[in-house]
Amino acid sequence: MRGLTSMEMAIIVGIVLVVAVAVGWWLYTTTTSAVAGQPRLNVVTAEVTANDKMLTLVIVNPGPVDAQISAVELAGQTVSGDGITCEGQNVQGLVVKVGAQATCTATFSGLTMAPGTTLSGRVILAGGQSFPFTAVVKPGSTKTK
């Protein structure tokens, strides 16, 4: 029995290199994903009033990074940018800081809704992440008289 031929040696070295690159890529992506945090939001309450068609969301950002709201979708209709307002401590515009609770409102003029029903929607962040919620339709108006 003789030693390995040059072709057999090249195949073995090629297989070892492919496995080494795969393990290295796995280690790199695992480390990168552990270091870079993804924004998260918890939708605490979601209510929409039938008369003025205003959605009110109470959201909390548990971290690990600040969350910037890009749009809010309700029953297929989307409101973005200036159509959304958020208020609360540690809230700057549409950016909800880590640990902050915000009350956000958006008006959906094109929807038909009946009190007592529910509508599904989602909050969409600037990074593309979306967080679903179910809004209860209430009678009345949120506007002060």
mmCIF file of C-alpha atoms in Angstrom:
data_model
loop_
_atom_site.group_PDB
_atom_site.id
_atom_site.type_symbol
_atom_site.label_atom_id
_atom_site.label_comp_id
_atom_site.label_asym_id
_atom_site.label_seq_id
_atom_site.Cartn_x
_atom_site.Cartn_y
_atom_site.Cartn_z
ATOM 1 C CA MET A 1 0.000 0.000 0.000
ATOM 2 C CA ARG A 2 1.361 3.358 -0.968
ATOM 3 C CA GLY A 3 0.652 6.884 0.318
ATOM 4 C CA LEU A 4 -1.966 9.305 -0.958
ATOM 5 C CA THR A 5 -1.812 10.563 -4.503
ATOM 6 C CA SER A 6 -1.746 14.292 -5.175
ATOM 7 C CA MET A 7 -5.408 14.272 -6.282
ATOM 8 C CA GLU A 8 -6.566 12.591 -3.060
ATOM 9 C CA MET A 9 -4.538 15.056 -1.012
ATOM 10 C CA ALA A 10 -6.082 18.024 -2.878
ATOM 11 C CA ILE A 11 -9.613 16.695 -2.235
ATOM 12 C CA ILE A 12 -8.937 16.267 1.498
ATOM 13 C CA VAL A 13 -7.400 19.754 1.782
ATOM 14 C CA GLY A 14 -10.382 21.232 -0.124
ATOM 15 C CA ILE A 15 -12.882 19.580 2.222
ATOM 16 C CA VAL A 16 -10.971 20.820 5.286
ATOM 17 C CA LEU A 17 -10.925 24.376 3.872
ATOM 18 C CA VAL A 18 -14.685 24.340 3.162
ATOM 19 C CA VAL A 19 -15.438 23.135 6.705
ATOM 20 C CA ALA A 20 -13.061 25.752 8.189
ATOM 21 C CA VAL A 21 -14.711 28.584 6.223
ATOM 22 C CA ALA A 22 -18.197 27.409 7.232
ATOM 23 C CA VAL A 23 -17.272 27.242 10.924
ATOM 24 C CA GLY A 24 -15.595 30.670 10.726
ATOM 25 C CA TRP A 25 -18.663 32.235 9.079
ATOM 26 C CA TRP A 26 -20.942 30.685 11.707
ATOM 27 C CA LEU A 27 -18.769 32.086 14.509
ATOM 28 C CA TYR A 28 -18.694 35.535 12.876
ATOM 29 C CA THR A 29 -22.464 35.764 12.364
ATOM 30 C CA THR A 30 -23.212 34.425 15.854
ATOM 31 C CA THR A 31 -20.900 36.989 17.459
ATOM 32 C CA THR A 32 -22.226 39.854 15.334
ATOM 33 C CA SER A 33 -25.865 39.095 16.102
ATOM 34 C CA ALA A 34 -25.127 38.838 19.821
ATOM 35 C CA VAL A 35 -23.434 42.258 19.869
ATOM 36 C CA ALA A 36 -25.922 44.265 17.737
ATOM 37 C CA GLY A 37 -29.297 44.655 19.444
ATOM 38 C CA GLN A 38 -32.611 44.677 17.640
ATOM 39 C CA PRO A 39 -35.307 47.133 18.742
ATOM 40 C CA ARG A 40 -38.437 45.719 20.355
ATOM 41 C CA LEU A 41 -41.801 47.173 21.338
ATOM 42 C CA ASN A 42 -44.630 45.907 23.488
ATOM 43 C CA VAL A 43 -48.078 47.215 22.602
ATOM 44 C CA VAL A 44 -49.830 47.503 25.979
ATOM 45 C CA THR A 45 -53.211 48.833 24.774
ATOM 46 C CA ALA A 46 -54.710 49.661 21.409
ATOM 47 C CA GLU A 47 -58.030 51.493 21.070
ATOM 48 C CA VAL A 48 -59.659 53.252 18.160
ATOM 49 C CA THR A 49 -62.679 55.531 18.465
ATOM 50 C CA ALA A 50 -65.397 55.076 15.869
ATOM 51 C CA ASN A 51 -66.439 58.745 15.599
ATOM 52 C CA ASP A 52 -63.100 60.433 14.982
ATOM 53 C CA LYS A 53 -61.291 57.282 13.756
ATOM 54 C CA MET A 54 -58.305 57.967 16.006
ATOM 55 C CA LEU A 55 -56.093 55.072 17.060
ATOM 56 C CA THR A 56 -54.458 55.388 20.473
ATOM 57 C CA LEU A 57 -51.580 53.048 21.293
ATOM 58 C CA VAL A 58 -49.743 52.705 24.579
ATOM 59 C CA ILE A 59 -46.366 51.132 23.861
ATOM 60 C CA VAL A 60 -43.310 50.245 25.944
ATOM 61 C CA ASN A 61 -39.759 49.826 24.686
ATOM 62 C CA PRO A 62 -38.100 47.109 26.821
ATOM 63 C CA GLY A 63 -34.764 47.576 25.019
ATOM 64 C CA PRO A 64 -31.989 46.808 24.273
ATOM 65 C CA VAL A 65 -31.912 49.812 21.868
ATOM 66 C CA ASP A 66 -34.069 52.844 21.061
ATOM 67 C CA ALA A 67 -36.969 52.242 18.667
ATOM 68 C CA GLN A 68 -37.956 54.691 15.924
ATOM 69 C CA ILE A 69 -41.533 54.357 14.701
ATOM 70 C CA SER A 70 -41.852 54.652 10.947
ATOM 71 C CA ALA A 71 -45.519 53.806 10.350
ATOM 72 C CA VAL A 72 -48.671 52.392 11.909
ATOM 73 C CA GLU A 73 -50.951 50.078 9.952
ATOM 74 C CA LEU A 74 -54.576 49.353 10.853
ATOM 75 C CA ALA A 75 -56.862 47.089 8.829
ATOM 76 C CA GLY A 76 -54.664 47.473 5.747
ATOM 77 C CA GLN A 77 -54.438 51.290 5.858
ATOM 78 C CA THR A 78 -51.059 52.832 6.716
ATOM 79 C CA VAL A 79 -50.241 56.157 8.347
ATOM 80 C CA SER A 80 -46.613 57.288 8.500
ATOM 81 C CA GLY A 81 -44.445 60.248 9.389
ATOM 82 C CA ASP A 82 -46.352 63.397 10.360
ATOM 83 C CA GLY A 83 -49.608 61.445 10.721
ATOM 84 C CA ILE A 84 -48.314 59.862 13.949
ATOM 85 C CA THR A 85 -47.684 61.657 17.225
ATOM 86 C CA CYS A 86 -46.055 60.133 20.294
ATOM 87 C CA GLU A 87 -45.845 61.595 23.774
ATOM 88 C CA GLY A 88 -44.228 60.450 26.981
ATOM 89 C CA GLN A 89 -41.174 60.726 29.144
ATOM 90 C CA ASN A 90 -37.970 59.813 27.226
ATOM 91 C CA VAL A 91 -39.818 60.068 23.903
ATOM 92 C CA GLN A 92 -38.377 62.365 21.232
ATOM 93 C CA GLY A 93 -40.613 62.717 18.190
ATOM 94 C CA LEU A 94 -41.184 59.151 17.023
ATOM 95 C CA VAL A 95 -38.140 57.732 18.865
ATOM 96 C CA VAL A 96 -39.023 55.778 22.002
ATOM 97 C CA LYS A 97 -35.982 55.459 24.251
ATOM 98 C CA VAL A 98 -35.105 52.246 26.113
ATOM 99 C CA GLY A 99 -37.402 51.738 29.101
ATOM 100 C CA ALA A 100 -39.826 54.479 28.019
ATOM 101 C CA GLN A 101 -43.595 54.262 27.741
ATOM 102 C CA ALA A 102 -45.254 56.269 24.980
ATOM 103 C CA THR A 103 -48.801 57.124 24.003
ATOM 104 C CA CYS A 104 -49.029 57.350 20.227
ATOM 105 C CA THR A 105 -51.992 58.483 18.140
ATOM 106 C CA ALA A 106 -52.819 58.230 14.446
ATOM 107 C CA THR A 107 -55.990 59.045 12.504
ATOM 108 C CA PHE A 108 -57.317 56.616 9.881
ATOM 109 C CA SER A 109 -59.887 58.582 7.892
ATOM 110 C CA GLY A 110 -60.579 55.934 5.262
ATOM 111 C CA LEU A 111 -61.772 53.175 7.587
ATOM 112 C CA THR A 112 -65.304 52.111 8.357
ATOM 113 C CA MET A 113 -65.581 50.758 11.873
ATOM 114 C CA ALA A 114 -68.337 49.726 14.245
ATOM 115 C CA PRO A 115 -68.082 50.002 18.037
ATOM 116 C CA GLY A 116 -67.463 46.681 19.759
ATOM 117 C CA THR A 117 -65.455 45.174 16.919
ATOM 118 C CA THR A 118 -61.708 44.642 16.725
ATOM 119 C CA LEU A 119 -59.215 45.582 14.025
ATOM 120 C CA SER A 120 -55.755 44.127 13.560
ATOM 121 C CA GLY A 121 -52.741 46.289 12.912
ATOM 122 C CA ARG A 122 -49.039 46.641 13.437
ATOM 123 C CA VAL A 123 -46.411 49.176 14.422
ATOM 124 C CA ILE A 124 -43.587 49.353 11.880
ATOM 125 C CA LEU A 125 -40.146 50.578 12.936
ATOM 126 C CA ALA A 126 -37.568 52.390 10.810
ATOM 127 C CA GLY A 127 -35.496 49.190 10.602
ATOM 128 C CA GLY A 128 -38.426 47.259 9.110
ATOM 129 C CA GLN A 129 -39.411 45.315 12.225
ATOM 130 C CA SER A 130 -43.159 45.097 12.844
ATOM 131 C CA PHE A 131 -45.102 44.470 16.028
ATOM 132 C CA PRO A 132 -48.727 43.314 15.685
ATOM 133 C CA PHE A 133 -51.636 44.413 17.853
ATOM 134 C CA THR A 134 -55.420 44.123 17.991
ATOM 135 C CA ALA A 135 -57.334 47.373 18.518
ATOM 136 C CA VAL A 136 -60.761 47.516 20.124
ATOM 137 C CA VAL A 137 -63.214 49.935 18.494
ATOM 138 C CA LYS A 138 -64.849 52.205 21.082
ATOM 139 C CA PRO A 139 -67.820 54.538 20.557
ATOM 140 C CA GLY A 140 -67.394 58.250 21.188
ATOM 141 C CA SER A 141 -64.616 60.687 20.573
ATOM 142 C CA THR A 142 -61.184 61.274 22.081
ATOM 143 C CA LYS A 143 -61.289 64.995 21.212
ATOM 144 C CA THR A 144 -61.838 67.396 24.103
ATOM 145 C CA LYS A 145 -64.784 69.750 23.881
#
